[in-house]
PDB file of C-alpha atoms and ligand atoms in Angstrom:
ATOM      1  CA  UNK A1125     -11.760 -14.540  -7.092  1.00 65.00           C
ATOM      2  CA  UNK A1126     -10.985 -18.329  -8.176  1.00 70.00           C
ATOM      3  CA  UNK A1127      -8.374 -18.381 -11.156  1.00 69.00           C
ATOM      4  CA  UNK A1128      -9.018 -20.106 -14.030  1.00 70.00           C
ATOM      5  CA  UNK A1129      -6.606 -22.884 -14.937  1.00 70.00           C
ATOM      6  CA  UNK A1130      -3.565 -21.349 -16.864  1.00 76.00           C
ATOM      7  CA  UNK A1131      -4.422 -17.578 -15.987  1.00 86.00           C
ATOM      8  CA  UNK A1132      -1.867 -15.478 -14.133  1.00 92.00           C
ATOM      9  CA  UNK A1133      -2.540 -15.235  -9.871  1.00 93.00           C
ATOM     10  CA  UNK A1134      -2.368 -11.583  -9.840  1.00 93.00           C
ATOM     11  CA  UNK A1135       0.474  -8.740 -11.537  1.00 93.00           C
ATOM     12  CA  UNK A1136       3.565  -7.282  -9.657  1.00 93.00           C
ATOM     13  CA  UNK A1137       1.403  -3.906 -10.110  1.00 92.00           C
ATOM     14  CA  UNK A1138      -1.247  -5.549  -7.828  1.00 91.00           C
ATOM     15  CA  UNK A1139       1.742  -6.142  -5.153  1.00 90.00           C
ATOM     16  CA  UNK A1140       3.225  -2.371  -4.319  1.00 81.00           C
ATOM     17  CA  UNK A1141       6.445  -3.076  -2.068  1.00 64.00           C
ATOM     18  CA  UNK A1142       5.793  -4.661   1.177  1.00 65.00           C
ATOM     19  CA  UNK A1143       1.841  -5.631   0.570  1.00 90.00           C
ATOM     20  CA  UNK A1144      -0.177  -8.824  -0.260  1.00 95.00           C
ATOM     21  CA  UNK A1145      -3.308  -9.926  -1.896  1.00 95.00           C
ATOM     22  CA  UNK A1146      -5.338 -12.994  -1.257  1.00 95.00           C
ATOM     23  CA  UNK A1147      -6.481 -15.207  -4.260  1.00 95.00           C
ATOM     24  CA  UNK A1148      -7.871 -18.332  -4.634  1.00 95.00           C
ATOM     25  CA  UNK A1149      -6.015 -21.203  -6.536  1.00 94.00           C
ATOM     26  CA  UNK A1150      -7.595 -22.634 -10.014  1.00 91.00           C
ATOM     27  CA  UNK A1151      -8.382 -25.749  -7.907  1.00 92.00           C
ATOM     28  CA  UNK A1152     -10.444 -23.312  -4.882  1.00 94.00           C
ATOM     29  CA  UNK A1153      -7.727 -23.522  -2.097  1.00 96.00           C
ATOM     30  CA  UNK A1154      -7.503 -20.163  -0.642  1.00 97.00           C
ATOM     31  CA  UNK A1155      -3.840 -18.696  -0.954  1.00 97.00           C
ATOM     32  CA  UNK A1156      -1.975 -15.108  -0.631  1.00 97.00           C
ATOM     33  CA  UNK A1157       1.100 -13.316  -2.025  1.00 97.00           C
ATOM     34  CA  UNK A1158       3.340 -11.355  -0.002  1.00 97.00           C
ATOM     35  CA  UNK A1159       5.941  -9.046  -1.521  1.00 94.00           C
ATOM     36  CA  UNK A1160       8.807  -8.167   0.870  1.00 93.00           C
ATOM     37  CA  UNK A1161      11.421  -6.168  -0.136  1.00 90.00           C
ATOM     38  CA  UNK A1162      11.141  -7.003  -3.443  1.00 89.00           C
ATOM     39  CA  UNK A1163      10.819 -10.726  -2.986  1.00 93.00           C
ATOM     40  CA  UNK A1164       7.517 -12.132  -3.901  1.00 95.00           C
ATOM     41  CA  UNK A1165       6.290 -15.670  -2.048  1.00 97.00           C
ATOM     42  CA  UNK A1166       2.725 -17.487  -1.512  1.00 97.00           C
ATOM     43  CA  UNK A1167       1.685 -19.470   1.096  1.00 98.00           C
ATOM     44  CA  UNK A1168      -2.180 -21.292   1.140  1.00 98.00           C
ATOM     45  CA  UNK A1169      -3.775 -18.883   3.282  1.00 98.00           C
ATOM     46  CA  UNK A1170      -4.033 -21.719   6.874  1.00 98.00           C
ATOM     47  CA  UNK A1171      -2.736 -20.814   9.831  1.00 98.00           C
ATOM     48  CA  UNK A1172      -0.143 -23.881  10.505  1.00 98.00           C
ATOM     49  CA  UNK A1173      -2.086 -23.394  14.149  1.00 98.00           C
ATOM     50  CA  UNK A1174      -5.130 -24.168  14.228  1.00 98.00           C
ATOM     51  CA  UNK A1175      -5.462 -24.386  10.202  1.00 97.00           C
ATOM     52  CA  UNK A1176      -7.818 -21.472   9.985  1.00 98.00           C
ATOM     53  CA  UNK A1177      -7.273 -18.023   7.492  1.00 98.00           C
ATOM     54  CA  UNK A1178      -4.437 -16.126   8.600  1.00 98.00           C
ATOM     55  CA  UNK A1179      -6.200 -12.674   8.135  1.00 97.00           C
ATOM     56  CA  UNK A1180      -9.050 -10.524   9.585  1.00 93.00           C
ATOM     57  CA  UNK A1181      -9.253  -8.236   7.216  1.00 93.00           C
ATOM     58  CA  UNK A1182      -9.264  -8.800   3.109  1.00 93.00           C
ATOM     59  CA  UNK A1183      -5.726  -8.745   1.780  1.00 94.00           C
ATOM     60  CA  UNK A1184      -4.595  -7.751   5.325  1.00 94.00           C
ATOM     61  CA  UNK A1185      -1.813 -10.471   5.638  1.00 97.00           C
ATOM     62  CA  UNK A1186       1.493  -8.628   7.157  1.00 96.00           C
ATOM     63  CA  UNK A1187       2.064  -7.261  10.579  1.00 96.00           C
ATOM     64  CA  UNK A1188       2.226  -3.356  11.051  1.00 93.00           C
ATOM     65  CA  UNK A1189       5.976  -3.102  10.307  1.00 92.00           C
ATOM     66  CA  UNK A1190       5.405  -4.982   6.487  1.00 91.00           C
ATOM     67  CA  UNK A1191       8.266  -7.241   7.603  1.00 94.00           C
ATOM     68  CA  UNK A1192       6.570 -10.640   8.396  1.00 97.00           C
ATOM     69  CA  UNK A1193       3.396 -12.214   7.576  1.00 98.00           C
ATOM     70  CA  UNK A1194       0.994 -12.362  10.622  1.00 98.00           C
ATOM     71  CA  UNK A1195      -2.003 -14.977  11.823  1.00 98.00           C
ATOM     72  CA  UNK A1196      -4.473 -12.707  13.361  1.00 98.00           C
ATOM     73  CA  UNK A1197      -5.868 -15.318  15.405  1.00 97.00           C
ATOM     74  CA  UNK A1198      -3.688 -15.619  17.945  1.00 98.00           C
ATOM     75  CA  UNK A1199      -0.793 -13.402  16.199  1.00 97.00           C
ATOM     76  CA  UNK A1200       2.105 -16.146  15.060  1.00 98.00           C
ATOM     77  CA  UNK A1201       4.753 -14.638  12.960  1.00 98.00           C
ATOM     78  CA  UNK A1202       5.817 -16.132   9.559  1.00 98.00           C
ATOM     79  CA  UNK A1203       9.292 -15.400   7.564  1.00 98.00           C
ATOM     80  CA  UNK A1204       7.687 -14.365   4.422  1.00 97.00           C
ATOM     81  CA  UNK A1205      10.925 -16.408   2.286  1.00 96.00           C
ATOM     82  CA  UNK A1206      10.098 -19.947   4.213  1.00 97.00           C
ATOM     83  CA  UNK A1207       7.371 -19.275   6.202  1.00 98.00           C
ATOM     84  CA  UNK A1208       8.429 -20.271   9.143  1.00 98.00           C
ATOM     85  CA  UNK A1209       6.722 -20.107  11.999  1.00 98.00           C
ATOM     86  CA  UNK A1210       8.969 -17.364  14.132  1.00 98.00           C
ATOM     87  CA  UNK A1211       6.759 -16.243  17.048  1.00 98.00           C
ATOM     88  CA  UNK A1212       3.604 -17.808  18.245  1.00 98.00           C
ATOM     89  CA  UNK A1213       1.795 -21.001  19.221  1.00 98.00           C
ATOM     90  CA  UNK A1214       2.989 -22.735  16.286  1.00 97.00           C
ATOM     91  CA  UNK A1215       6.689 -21.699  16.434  1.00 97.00           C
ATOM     92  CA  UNK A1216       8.683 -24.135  14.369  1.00 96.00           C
ATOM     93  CA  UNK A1217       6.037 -24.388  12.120  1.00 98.00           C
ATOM     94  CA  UNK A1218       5.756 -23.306   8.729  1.00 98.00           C
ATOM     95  CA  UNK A1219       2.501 -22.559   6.255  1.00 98.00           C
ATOM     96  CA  UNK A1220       2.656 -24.469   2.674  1.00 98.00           C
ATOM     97  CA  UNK A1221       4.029 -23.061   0.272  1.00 98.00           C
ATOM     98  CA  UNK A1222       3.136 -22.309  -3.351  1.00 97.00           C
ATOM     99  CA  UNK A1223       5.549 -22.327  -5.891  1.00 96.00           C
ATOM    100  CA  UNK A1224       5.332 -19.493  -8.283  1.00 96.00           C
ATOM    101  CA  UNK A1225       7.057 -18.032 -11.182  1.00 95.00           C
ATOM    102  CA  UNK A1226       7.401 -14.150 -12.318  1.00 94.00           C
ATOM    103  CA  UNK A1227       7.434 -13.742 -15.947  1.00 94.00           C
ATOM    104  CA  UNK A1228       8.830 -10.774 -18.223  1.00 95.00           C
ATOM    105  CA  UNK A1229       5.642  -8.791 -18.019  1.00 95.00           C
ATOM    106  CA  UNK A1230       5.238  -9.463 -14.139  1.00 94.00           C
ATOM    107  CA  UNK A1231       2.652 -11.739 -14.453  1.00 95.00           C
ATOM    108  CA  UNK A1232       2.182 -14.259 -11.093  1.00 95.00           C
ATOM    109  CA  UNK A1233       1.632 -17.890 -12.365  1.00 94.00           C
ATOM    110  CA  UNK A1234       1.715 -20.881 -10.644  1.00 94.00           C
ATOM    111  CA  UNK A1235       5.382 -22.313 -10.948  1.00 91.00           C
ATOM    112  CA  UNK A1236       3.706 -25.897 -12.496  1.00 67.00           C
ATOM    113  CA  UNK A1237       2.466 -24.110 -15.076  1.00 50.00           C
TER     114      UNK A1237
HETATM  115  S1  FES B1369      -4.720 -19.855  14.533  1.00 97.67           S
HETATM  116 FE1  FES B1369      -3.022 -18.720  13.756  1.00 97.67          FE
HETATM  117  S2  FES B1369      -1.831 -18.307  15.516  1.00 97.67           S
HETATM  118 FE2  FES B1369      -3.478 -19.510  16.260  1.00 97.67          FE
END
């Protein structure tokens, strides 16, 4: 679902340890959260590949082990912190970032907000 401008991307409760969620961006680009050990990071949701979506399944953006985010095109591995191309055709690589912000009551928002 698109954001509105100014509304929260999603809530901590959305993102249970080691999961993700796709959204799309108040201005329609299609984007995901990962949380990893606590850590939470988004990325616009283009493989830095072949530029297509990362994921075959809705929300389905980590590989089996929950450790690193996962194209499942051609299966390139991503650090979720940089994301960094690790494994893959596109090794080197890294997907764009979004900056985000957490605030007090775990609400996502866009960090230029
Ligand atoms: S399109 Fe993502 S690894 Fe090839």
């Amino acid at each position: 679902m698109r954001q509105p401008p100014g509304a929260p991307l999603a809530h901590l409760d959305q993102l249970a340890d080691t999961a993700a969620l796709g959204v799309t961006l108040p201005d329609g680009r299609a984007a995901f959260l990962v949380r990893v050990h606590g850590r939470v990071s988004a990325f616009e949701n283009r493989c830095s590949h072949r530029g297509v979506p990362l994921e075959a399944e809705p929300h389905r953006f980590l590989e089996a082990g929950g450790e690193l985010i996962q194209c499942a095109m051609h299966g390139a591995l991503f650090l979720p912190e940089s994301g960094e191309c690790v494994f893959g055709p596109c090794q080197g690589r890294r997907l764009v970032a979004i900056p985000i912000s957490v605030d007090a009551e775990g609400q996502v928002h866009l960090a230029m907000e």
